[in-house]
RNA sequence: GCGCCAGUAGCUCAGCUGGAUAGAGCGUCGGCCUCCGGAGCCGAAGGUCCCGCGUUCGAAUCGCGGCUGGCGCACCA
């Protein structure tokens, strides 16, 4: 809210006059939940009470007495409760947000906290061993929205997808496809233990035979592997496209080997003195950094003598660091949380100045899909788990994205398919989109574009109904809401905000008319601004803002 | 056994980084359609914020100890 800065500055001056200087940015201002507590409130008197050796309410009175605010900003100041100072803004000041919103348009809510510094957001990172499941879907929605929040707050964002294209799991996939090829040729089933049994394996086998009739037995395992990976990459891309998620960088684990970054990382760890050999394996002494046991980096010869996933993981993050990313954020399922400390320790053990909290992690819990009161678990195509494509086909992209973003990442998410499909107020995404569509409807009926509703010459005092004041305040909150959600890496705050805004919209719409009323001009401006903010919030989340439904 | 995460209304969940009388949706009960979309709105009932101790002006929020549930604890990724 633009009134915040002058109020903050005046409070800082007043505090200095009382002999308790406080830096203006450290003064907390909030919007009270209860309108009776004004438009802006501060707890400054409570925090200064101890230093000034006086009761908070007394401090509050003295602060107010020493306060010099610009004319016309505030119409009333109260001391309430234990010592809160409540400011009631002049109505013209509240309505000022309309001009701010309309001037900024689809950029309203953006900020520059990130100062254009580069940040890497890695998410999904599914290995190409099968279609994306609903957990990947949650991660895609979450990662994309977090990237978007960072973009909105002034960071230069790279969306990145990392995948393992050569590990043991990929080998299992190749063997599984090879086995199905054999079966298609009339040999008995021989899918290896730990192999993949989904129907998509059959499909790949069929496509392989169609593409390479000269290798009817799939004898060239390496060739089968490359084909299978390529097919599944295509499939996963289509899944992501169905969700509307785009990546800037696809990073292959194999490139870390071909560029010898794995070797270099290993060399640096050895040089830093945190490694040792035991039982023929090479270990990193992660216990030096608080881990509960040391970790193997290179298996002993009898186990194949290869590197474990741990070393390339560290090399990968060194690469991110060297690409200049001030921050790296990894969105992962909580079942991978054990990698968090390990990767960070690996980076610290390199002693190359990478901070202890690098990379940052956003871990999310599992997804349960419910339909008709029962859990949906089985998917014919994938063999066991429900795929994200099946979900998108069932309820649509907007609902999938919105539902995955509704909850905090660290709570289990129950995806109610019936709710996501319902076209009623119970469905939050529908409810929010409906608010946008209704406002659009007003302009449609009026026969004019929203952009023609100009705040020039409109009397802001015409917007004095309680719902209208609430709308103005809610609009004013949007930029700080976005900033807070970005700092916390919590997109669900945006869905909560939008539902709150939509609720006021529906109440307002139901209670007052716009067209043909004396307040028409002012209400059209309000409608345009609210519609803009709803659209900005939905867009930020990757959800559409339809004009009619 | 150790680590991470969660525990808030009958159900699903918020609670803005420690603030005022703990909120919303669903469900239940009761109202509202000559009017820009009733695909909606308004109201009521509903709470030991898992338990205990602590930190301070002030705790759902922070600390410690329990209890319950989920997920991890590989020379798999």
Short mmCIF file of C-alpha atoms in Angstrom, two decimals, chain A residues 6 25 187 293 368 430:
data_model
loop_
_atom_site.label_atom_id
_atom_site.label_comp_id
_atom_site.label_asym_id
_atom_site.label_seq_id
_atom_site.Cartn_x
_atom_site.Cartn_y
_atom_site.Cartn_z
CA UNK A 6 5.06 7.93 4.57
CA UNK A 25 12.31 -0.47 7.19
CA UNK A 187 9.38 -65.78 -26.94
CA UNK A 293 27.71 -41.53 8.50
CA UNK A 368 -3.70 -38.94 -3.32
CA UNK A 430 -14.12 -22.30 -10.87
#
